[in-house]
mmCIF file of C-alpha atoms and ligand atoms in Angstrom:
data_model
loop_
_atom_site.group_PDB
_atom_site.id
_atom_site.type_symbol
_atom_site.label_atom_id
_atom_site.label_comp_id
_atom_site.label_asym_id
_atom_site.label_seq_id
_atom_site.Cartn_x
_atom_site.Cartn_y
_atom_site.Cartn_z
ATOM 1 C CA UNK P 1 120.173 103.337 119.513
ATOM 2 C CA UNK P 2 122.672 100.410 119.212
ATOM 3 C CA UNK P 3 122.467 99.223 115.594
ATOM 4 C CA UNK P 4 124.556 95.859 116.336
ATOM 5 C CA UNK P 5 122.146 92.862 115.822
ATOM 6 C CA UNK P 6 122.497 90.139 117.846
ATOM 7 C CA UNK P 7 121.333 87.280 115.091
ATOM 8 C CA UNK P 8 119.572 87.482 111.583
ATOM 9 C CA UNK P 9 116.272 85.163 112.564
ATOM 10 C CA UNK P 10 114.556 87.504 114.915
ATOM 11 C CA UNK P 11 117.422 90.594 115.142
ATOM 12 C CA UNK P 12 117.791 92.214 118.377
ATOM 13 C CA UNK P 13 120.438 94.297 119.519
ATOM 14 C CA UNK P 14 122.394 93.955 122.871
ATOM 15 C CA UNK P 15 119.858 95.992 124.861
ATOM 16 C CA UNK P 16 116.910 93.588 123.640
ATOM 17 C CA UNK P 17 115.746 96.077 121.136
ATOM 18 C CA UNK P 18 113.953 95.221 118.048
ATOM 19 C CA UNK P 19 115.319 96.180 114.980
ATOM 20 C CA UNK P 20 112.503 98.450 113.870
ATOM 21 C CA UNK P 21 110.047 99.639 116.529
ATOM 22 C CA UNK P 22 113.204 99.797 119.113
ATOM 23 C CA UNK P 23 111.393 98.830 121.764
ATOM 24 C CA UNK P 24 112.600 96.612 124.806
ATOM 25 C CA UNK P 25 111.370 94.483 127.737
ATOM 26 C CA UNK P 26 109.383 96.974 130.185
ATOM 27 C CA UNK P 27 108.925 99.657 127.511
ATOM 28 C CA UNK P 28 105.661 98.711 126.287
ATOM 29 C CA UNK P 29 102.399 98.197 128.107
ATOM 30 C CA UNK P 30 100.091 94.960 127.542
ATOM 31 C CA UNK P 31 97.183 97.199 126.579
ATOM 32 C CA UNK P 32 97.896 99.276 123.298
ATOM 33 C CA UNK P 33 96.160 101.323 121.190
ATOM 34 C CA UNK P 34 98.021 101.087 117.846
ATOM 35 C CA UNK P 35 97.190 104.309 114.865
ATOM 36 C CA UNK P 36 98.687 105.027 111.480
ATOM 37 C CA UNK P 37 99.821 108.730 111.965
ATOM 38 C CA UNK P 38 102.389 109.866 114.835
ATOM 39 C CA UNK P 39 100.633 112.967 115.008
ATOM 40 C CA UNK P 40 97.146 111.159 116.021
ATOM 41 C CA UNK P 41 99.590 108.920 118.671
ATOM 42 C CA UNK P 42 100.940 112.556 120.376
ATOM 43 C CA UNK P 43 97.149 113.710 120.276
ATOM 44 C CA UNK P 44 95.532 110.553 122.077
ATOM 45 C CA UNK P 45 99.248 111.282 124.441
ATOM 46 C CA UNK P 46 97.071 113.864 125.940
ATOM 47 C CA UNK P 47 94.471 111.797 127.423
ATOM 48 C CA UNK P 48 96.796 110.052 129.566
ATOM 49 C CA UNK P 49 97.755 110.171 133.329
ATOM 50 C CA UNK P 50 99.449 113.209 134.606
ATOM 51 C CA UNK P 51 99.489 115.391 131.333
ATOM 52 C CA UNK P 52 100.277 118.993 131.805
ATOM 53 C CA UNK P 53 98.278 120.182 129.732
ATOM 54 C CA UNK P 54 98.025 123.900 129.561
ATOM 55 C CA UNK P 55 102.375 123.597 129.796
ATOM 56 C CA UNK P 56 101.988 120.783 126.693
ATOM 57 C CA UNK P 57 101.741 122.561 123.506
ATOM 58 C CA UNK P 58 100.094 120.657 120.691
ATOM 59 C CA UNK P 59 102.134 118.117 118.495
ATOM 60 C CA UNK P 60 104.596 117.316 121.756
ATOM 61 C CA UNK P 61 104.664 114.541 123.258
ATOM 62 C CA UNK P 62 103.714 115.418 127.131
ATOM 63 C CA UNK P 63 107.294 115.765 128.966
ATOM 64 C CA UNK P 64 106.082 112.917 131.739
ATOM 65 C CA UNK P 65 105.047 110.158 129.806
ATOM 66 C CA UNK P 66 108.027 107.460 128.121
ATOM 67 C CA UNK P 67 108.519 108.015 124.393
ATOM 68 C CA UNK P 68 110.937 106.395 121.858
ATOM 69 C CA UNK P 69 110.848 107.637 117.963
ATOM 70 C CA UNK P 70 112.393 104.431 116.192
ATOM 71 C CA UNK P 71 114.745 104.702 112.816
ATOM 72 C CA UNK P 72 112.372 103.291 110.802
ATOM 73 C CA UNK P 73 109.232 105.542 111.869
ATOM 74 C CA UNK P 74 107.143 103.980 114.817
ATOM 75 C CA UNK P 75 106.667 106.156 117.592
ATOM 76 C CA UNK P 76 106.209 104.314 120.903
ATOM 77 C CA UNK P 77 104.150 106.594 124.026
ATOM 78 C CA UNK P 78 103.764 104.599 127.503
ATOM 79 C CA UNK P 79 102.041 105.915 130.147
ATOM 80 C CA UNK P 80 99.101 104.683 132.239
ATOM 81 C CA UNK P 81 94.966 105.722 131.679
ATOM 82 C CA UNK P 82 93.107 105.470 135.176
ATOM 83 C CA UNK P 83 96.145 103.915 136.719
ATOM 84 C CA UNK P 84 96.466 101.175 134.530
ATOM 85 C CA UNK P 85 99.242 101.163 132.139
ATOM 86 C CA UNK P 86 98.635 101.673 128.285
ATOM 87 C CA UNK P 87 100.754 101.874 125.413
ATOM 88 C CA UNK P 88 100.056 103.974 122.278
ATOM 89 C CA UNK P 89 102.287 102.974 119.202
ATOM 90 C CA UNK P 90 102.261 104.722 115.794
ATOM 91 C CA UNK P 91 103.296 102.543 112.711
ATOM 92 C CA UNK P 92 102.847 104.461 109.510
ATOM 93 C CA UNK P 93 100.909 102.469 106.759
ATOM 94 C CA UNK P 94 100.303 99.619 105.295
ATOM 95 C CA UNK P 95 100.527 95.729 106.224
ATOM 96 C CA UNK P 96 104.421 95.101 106.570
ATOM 97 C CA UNK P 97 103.990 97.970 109.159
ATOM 98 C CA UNK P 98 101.457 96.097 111.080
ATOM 99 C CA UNK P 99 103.145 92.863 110.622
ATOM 100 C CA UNK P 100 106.160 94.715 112.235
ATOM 101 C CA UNK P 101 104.499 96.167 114.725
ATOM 102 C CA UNK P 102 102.747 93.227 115.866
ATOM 103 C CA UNK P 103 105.532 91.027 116.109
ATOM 104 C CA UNK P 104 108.191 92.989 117.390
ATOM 105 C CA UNK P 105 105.999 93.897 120.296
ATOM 106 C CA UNK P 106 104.633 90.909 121.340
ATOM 107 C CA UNK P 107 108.278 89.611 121.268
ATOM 108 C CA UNK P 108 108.807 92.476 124.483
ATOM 109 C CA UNK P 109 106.042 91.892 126.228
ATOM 110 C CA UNK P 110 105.120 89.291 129.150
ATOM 111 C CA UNK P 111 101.445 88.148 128.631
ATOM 112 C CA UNK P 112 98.055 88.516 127.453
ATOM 113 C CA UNK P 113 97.835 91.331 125.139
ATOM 114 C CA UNK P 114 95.201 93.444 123.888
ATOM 115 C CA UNK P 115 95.548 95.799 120.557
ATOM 116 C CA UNK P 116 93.314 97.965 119.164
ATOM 117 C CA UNK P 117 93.842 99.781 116.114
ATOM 118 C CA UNK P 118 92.430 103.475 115.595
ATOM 119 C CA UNK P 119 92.555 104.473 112.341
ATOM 120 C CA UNK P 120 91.012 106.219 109.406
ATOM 121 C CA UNK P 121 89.256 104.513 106.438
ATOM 122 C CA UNK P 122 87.322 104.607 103.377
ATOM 123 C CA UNK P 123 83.406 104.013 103.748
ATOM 124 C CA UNK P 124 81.444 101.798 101.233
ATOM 125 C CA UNK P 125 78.342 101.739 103.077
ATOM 126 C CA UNK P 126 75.928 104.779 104.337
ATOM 127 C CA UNK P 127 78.745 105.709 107.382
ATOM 128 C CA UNK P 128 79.402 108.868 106.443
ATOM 129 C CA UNK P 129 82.647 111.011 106.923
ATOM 130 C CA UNK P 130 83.550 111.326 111.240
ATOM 131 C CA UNK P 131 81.168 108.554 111.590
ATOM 132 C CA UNK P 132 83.250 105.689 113.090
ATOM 133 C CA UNK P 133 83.207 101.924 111.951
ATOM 134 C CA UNK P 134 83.689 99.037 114.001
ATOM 135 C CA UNK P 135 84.529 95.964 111.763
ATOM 136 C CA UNK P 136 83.821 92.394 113.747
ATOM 137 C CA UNK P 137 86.482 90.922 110.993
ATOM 138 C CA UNK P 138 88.240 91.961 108.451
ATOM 139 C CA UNK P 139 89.832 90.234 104.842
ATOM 140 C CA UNK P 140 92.083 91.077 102.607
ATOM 141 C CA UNK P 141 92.271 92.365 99.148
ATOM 142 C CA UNK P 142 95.228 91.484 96.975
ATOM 143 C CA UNK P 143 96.450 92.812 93.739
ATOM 144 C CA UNK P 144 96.929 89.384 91.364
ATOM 145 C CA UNK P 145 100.544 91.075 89.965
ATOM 146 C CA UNK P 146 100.601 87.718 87.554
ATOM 147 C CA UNK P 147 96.934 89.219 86.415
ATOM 148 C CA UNK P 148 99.243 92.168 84.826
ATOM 149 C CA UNK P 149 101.969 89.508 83.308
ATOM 150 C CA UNK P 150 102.111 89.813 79.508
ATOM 151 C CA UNK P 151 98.873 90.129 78.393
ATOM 152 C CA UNK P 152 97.075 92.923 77.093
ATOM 153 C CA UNK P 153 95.496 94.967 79.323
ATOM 154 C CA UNK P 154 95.836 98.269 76.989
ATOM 155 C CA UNK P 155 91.396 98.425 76.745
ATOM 156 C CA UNK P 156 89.625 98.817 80.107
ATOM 157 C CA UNK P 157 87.991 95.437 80.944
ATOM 158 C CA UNK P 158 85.742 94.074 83.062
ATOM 159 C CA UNK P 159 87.169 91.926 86.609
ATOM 160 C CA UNK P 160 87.094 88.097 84.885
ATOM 161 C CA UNK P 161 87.989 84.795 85.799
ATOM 162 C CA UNK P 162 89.367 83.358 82.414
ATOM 163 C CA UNK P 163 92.761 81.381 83.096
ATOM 164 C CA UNK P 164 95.267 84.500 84.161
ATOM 165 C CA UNK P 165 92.895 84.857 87.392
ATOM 166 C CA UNK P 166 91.094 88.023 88.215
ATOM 167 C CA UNK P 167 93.383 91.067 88.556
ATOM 168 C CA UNK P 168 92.088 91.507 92.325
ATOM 169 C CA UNK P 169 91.797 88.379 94.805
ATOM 170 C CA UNK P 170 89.832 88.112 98.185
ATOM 171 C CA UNK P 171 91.087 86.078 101.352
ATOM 172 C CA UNK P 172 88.304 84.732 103.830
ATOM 173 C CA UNK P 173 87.472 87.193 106.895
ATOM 174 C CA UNK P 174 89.323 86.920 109.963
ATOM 175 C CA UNK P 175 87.533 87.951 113.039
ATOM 176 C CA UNK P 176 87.967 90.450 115.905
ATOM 177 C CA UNK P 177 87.655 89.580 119.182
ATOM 178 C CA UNK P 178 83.759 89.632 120.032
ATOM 179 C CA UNK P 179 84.332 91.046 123.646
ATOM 180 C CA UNK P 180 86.442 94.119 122.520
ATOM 181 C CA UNK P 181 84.221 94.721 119.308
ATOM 182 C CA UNK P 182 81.415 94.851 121.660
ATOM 183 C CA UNK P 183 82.781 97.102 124.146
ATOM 184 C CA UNK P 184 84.015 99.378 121.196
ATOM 185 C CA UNK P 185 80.439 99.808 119.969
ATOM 186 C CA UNK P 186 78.729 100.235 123.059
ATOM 187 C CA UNK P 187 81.216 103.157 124.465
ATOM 188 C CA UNK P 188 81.021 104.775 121.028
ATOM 189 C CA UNK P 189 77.615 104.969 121.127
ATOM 190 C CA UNK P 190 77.260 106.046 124.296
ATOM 191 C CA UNK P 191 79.696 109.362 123.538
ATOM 192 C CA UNK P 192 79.112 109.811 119.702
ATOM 193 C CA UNK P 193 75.579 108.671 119.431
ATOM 194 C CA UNK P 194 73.793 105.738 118.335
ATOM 195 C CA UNK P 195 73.924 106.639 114.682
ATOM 196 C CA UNK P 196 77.418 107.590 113.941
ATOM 197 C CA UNK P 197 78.550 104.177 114.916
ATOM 198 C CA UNK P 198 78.584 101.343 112.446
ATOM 199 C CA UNK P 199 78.886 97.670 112.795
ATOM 200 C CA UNK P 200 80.388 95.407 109.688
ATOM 201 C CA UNK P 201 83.542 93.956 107.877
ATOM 202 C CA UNK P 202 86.929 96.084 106.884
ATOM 203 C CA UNK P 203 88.787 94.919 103.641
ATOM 204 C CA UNK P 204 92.478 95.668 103.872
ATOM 205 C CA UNK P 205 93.763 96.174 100.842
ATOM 206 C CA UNK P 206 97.402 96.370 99.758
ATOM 207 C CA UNK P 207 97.526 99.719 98.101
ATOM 208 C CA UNK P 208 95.518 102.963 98.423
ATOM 209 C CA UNK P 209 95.012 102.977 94.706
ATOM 210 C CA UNK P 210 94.413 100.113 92.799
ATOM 211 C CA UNK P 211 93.377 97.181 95.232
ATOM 212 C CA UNK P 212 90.533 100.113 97.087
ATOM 213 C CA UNK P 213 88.989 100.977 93.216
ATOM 214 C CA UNK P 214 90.719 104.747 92.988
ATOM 215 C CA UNK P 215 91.223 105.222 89.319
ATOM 216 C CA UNK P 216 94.637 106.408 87.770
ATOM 217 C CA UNK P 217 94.594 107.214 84.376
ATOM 218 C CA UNK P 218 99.017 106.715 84.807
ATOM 219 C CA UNK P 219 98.107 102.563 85.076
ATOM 220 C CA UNK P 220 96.525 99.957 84.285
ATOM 221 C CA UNK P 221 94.752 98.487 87.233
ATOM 222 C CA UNK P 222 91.567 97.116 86.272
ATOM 223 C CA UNK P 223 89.482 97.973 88.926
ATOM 224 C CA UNK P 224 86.431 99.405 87.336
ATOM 225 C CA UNK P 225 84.137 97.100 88.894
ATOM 226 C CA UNK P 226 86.365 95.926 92.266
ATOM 227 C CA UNK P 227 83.437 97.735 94.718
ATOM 228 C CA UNK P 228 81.203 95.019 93.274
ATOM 229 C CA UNK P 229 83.057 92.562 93.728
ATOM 230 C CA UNK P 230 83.824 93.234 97.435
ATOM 231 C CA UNK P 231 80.085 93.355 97.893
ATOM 232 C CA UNK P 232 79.434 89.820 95.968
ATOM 233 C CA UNK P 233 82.324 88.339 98.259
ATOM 234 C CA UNK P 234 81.296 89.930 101.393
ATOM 235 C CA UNK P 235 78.014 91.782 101.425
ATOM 236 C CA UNK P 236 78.348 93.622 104.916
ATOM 237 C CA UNK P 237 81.967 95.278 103.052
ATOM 238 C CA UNK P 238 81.507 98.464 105.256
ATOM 239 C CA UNK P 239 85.053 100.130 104.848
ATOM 240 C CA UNK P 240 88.305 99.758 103.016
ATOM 241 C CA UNK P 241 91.904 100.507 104.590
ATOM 242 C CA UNK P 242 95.386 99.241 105.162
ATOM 243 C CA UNK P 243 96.284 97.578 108.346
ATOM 244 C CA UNK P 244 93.303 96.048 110.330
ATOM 245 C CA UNK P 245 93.174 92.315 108.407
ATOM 246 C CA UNK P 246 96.910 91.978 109.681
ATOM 247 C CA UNK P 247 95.985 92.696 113.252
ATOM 248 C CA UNK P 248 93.272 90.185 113.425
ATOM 249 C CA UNK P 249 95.440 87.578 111.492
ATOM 250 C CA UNK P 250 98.231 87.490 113.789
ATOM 251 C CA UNK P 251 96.043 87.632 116.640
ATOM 252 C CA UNK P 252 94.156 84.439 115.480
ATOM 253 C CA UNK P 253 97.746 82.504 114.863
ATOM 254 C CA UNK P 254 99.516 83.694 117.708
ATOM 255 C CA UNK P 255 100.697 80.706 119.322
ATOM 256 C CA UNK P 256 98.466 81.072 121.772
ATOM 257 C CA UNK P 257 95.584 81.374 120.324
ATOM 258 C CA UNK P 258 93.073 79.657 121.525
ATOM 259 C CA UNK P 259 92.538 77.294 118.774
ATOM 260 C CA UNK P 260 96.168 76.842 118.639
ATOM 261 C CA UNK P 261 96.726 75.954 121.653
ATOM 262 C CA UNK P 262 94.052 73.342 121.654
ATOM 263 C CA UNK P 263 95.114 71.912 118.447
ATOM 264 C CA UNK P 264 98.651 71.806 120.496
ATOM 265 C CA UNK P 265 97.808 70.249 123.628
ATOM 266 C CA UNK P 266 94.630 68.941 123.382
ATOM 267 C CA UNK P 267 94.751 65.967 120.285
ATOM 268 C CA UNK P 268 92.720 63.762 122.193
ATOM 269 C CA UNK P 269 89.612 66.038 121.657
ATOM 270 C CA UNK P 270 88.688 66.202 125.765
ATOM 271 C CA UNK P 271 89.506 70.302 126.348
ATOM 272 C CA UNK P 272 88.399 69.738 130.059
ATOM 273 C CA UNK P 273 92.370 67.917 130.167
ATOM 274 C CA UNK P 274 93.691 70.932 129.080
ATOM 275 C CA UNK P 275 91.949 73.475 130.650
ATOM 276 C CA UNK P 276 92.526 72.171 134.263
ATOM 277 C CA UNK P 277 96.592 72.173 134.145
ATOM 278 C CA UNK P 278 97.270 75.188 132.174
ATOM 279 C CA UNK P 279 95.038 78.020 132.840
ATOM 280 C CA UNK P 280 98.116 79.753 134.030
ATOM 281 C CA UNK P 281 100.426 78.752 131.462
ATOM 282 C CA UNK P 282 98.452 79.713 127.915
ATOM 283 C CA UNK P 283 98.608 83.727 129.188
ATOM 284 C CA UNK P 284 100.074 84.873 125.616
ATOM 285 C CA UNK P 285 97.092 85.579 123.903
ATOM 286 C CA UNK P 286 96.475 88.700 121.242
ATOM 287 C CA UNK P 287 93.037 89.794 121.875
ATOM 288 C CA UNK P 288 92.756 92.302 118.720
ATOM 289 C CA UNK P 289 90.048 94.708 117.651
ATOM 290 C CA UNK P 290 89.514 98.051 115.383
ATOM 291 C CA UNK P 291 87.682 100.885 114.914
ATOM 292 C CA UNK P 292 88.011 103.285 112.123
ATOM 293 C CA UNK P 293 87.013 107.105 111.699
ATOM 294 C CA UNK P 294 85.550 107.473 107.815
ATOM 295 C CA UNK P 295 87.730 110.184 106.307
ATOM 296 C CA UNK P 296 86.526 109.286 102.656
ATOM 297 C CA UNK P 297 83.026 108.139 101.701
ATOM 298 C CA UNK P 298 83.724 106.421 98.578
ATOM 299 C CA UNK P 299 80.404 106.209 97.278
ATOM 300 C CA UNK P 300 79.583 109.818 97.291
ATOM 301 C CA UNK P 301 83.003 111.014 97.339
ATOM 302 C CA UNK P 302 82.793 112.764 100.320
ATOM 303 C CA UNK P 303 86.321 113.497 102.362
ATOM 304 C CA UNK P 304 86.270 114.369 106.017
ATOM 305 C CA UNK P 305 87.410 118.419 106.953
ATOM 306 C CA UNK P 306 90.496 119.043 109.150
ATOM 307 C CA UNK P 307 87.657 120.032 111.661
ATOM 308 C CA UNK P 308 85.625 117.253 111.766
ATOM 309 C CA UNK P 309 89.448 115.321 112.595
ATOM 310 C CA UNK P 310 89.607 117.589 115.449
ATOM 311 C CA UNK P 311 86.670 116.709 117.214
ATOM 312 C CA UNK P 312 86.440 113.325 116.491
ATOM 313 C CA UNK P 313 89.927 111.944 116.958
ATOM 314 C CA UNK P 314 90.074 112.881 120.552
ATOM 315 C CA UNK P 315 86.805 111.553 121.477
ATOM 316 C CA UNK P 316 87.521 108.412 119.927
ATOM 317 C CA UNK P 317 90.811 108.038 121.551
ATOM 318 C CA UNK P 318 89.290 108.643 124.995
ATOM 319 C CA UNK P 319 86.511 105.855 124.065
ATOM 320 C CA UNK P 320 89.552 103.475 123.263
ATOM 321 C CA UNK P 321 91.461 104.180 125.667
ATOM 322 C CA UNK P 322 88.182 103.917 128.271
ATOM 323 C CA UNK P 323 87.247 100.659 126.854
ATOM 324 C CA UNK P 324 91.075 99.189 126.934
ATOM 325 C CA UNK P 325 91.188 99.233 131.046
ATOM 326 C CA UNK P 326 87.497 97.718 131.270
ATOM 327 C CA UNK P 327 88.270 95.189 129.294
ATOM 328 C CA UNK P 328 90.123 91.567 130.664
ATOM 329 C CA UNK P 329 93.943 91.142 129.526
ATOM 330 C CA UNK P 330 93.289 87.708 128.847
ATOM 331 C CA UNK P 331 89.529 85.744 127.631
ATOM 332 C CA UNK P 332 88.394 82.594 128.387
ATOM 333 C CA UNK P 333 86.084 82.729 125.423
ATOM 334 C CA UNK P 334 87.960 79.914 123.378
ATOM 335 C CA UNK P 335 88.779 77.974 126.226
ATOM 336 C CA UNK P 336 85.457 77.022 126.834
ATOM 337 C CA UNK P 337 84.746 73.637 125.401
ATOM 338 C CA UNK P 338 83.114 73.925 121.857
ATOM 339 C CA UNK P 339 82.981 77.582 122.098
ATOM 340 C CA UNK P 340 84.644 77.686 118.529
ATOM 341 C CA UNK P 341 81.964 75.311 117.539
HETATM 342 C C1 LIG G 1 95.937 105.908 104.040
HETATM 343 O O1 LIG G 1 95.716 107.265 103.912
HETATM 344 C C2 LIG G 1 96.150 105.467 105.459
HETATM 345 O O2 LIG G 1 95.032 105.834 106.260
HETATM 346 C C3 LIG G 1 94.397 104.688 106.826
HETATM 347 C C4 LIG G 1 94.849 103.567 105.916
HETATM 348 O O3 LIG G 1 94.706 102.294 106.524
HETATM 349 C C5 LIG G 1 96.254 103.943 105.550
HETATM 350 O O4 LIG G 1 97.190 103.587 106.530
HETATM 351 O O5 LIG G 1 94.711 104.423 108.179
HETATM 352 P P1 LIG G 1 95.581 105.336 109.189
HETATM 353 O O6 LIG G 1 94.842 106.655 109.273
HETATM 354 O O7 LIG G 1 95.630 104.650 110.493
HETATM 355 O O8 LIG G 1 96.968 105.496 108.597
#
């Protein structure tokens, strides 16, 4: 890997690598299935094209498909799924990874794009642990650090809104893409059964700890009453985890996204003059979507056995992977005249 950057705005290096997935032109697939943990990336691996898999022990990554480990933790596996190519790309945690992630490989690749994220979450509602979640949209959940600024916080107090702000803010909910949300749901049920799949909103918070309401008697986070206050922001709050917000978020401003785009070329209001001239031309989109396993049920405290991560993980994968080649590279759905009302 060739650590000489080629400039300091977007930093490359000679090859066209980014500087920390490491990926290049032709190394990544337009259809992507994005997860937290390498080790889940090497086990969905196995579903793909080709696999050996009696000669494949478990945790390597199947000798015929492309892989690239990058210095700062993402694993990269390409291969194809039914013939069509697929990507799956491991980023570690939190939303600088997916920010990352998102960027650096939508600078690589030509295209439409779909992503969907597979990962694990907390469960505020009645999904209970291996149950997967399919949030339509996602927010985010923020710690206010200038909450914590010189004032006393020594006594355990209830959330507040006098002048310092509340010690945990809320942004407005970003959506998924409808199409891929309901393709998710529909495949899950079909293998997992109708009640194991949920439908609702993910908040992404910005720590495990304080900003999802775990309590640490080694700080002072003020979070006593933050699963309330999800639930008076956003009543259908069905799961809490790290990434998925940041997904959805980039997809929507992408600069081709279809409200983007119209706001671009279309200032005159009439979207029939842009559709006709550049159906061909606004192929960049980020269609994004999630689905999450529930390895912690928060409300009853419940956390998911290394067993039940067996036998769900794979299946999931499979259902991901399934619904990623049925599903369009590129929508229409905003392009249609007052389809964003
Ligand atoms: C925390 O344990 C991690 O698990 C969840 C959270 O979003 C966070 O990244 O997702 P992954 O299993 O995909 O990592």
């Amino acid at each position: 890997f060739n650590m000489s950057m080629t400039n300091a705005n977007f930093p490359m290096d000679a090859e066209g690598r980014t500087y920390h997935v490491g990926v290049k032109h032709g190394e990544l697939a337009n259809r992507i299935v994005t997860v937290g943990d390498p080790a889940r990336a090497i086990i969905l691996s196995r579903s793909l094209d080709g696999v050996d898999l009696e000669n494949t022990p478990a945790k390597t990554i199947p000798a015929n498909l492309f892989s690239l480990s990058s210095h700062r933790g993402f694993l990269t596996i390409t291969g194809t799924y039914k013939g069509v190519p697929v990507s799956i790309v491991a980023i570690g945690m939190g939303i600088s990874m997916m920010d990352f992630f998102v960027r650096e490989c939508r600078a690589v690749v030509d295209g439409p794009m779909i992503i969907i994220r597979l990962g694990s979450c907390g469960s505020l509602s009645n999904a209970a642990v291996g149950d997967v979640c399919v949030p339509s949209g996602s927010y985010l959940v923020q710690r206010n650090v200038n909450y914590f600024a010189d004032h006393d916080h020594s006594s355990d107090e209830e959330i507040d809104s006098s002048d310092k702000g509340t010690p945990y803010s809320f942004s407005k909910v970003f959506k998924a893409d409808p199409e891929i949300t309901r393709t998710l749901v529909k495949n899950l049920k079909a293998q997992l059964g109708e009640n194991h799949i949920w439908s609702g909103i993910n908040a992404t918070a910005d720590s495990f700890y304080s900003s999802q309401g775990r309590q640490d008697e080694n700080f002072v986070d003020v979070n006593q009453t933050l699963f309330e206050e999800l639930l008076k922001h956003e009543p259908n709050t069905m799961t809490l985890e790290m990434e998925t917000f940041v997904l959805y978020h980039l997809a929507k401003t992408s600069t081709s996204a279809p409200l983007i785009r119209m706001n671009k070329s279309n200032g005159n209001g009439n979207s029939n003059g842009m559709e006709n001239g550049s159906k061909k031309k606004k192929s960049n989109s980020i269609r994004a979507g999630a689905c999450m396993m529930v390895f912690a049920q928060r409300i009853t405290n419940d956390f998911i056995t290394k067993e039940d991560i067996a036998r769900v993980e794979p299946m999931v994968g499979k259902v991901i992977f399934d619904s990623l080649v049925e599903l369009p590279l590129d929508s229409n759905d905003g392009l249609r005249p007052n389809a964003d009302g």
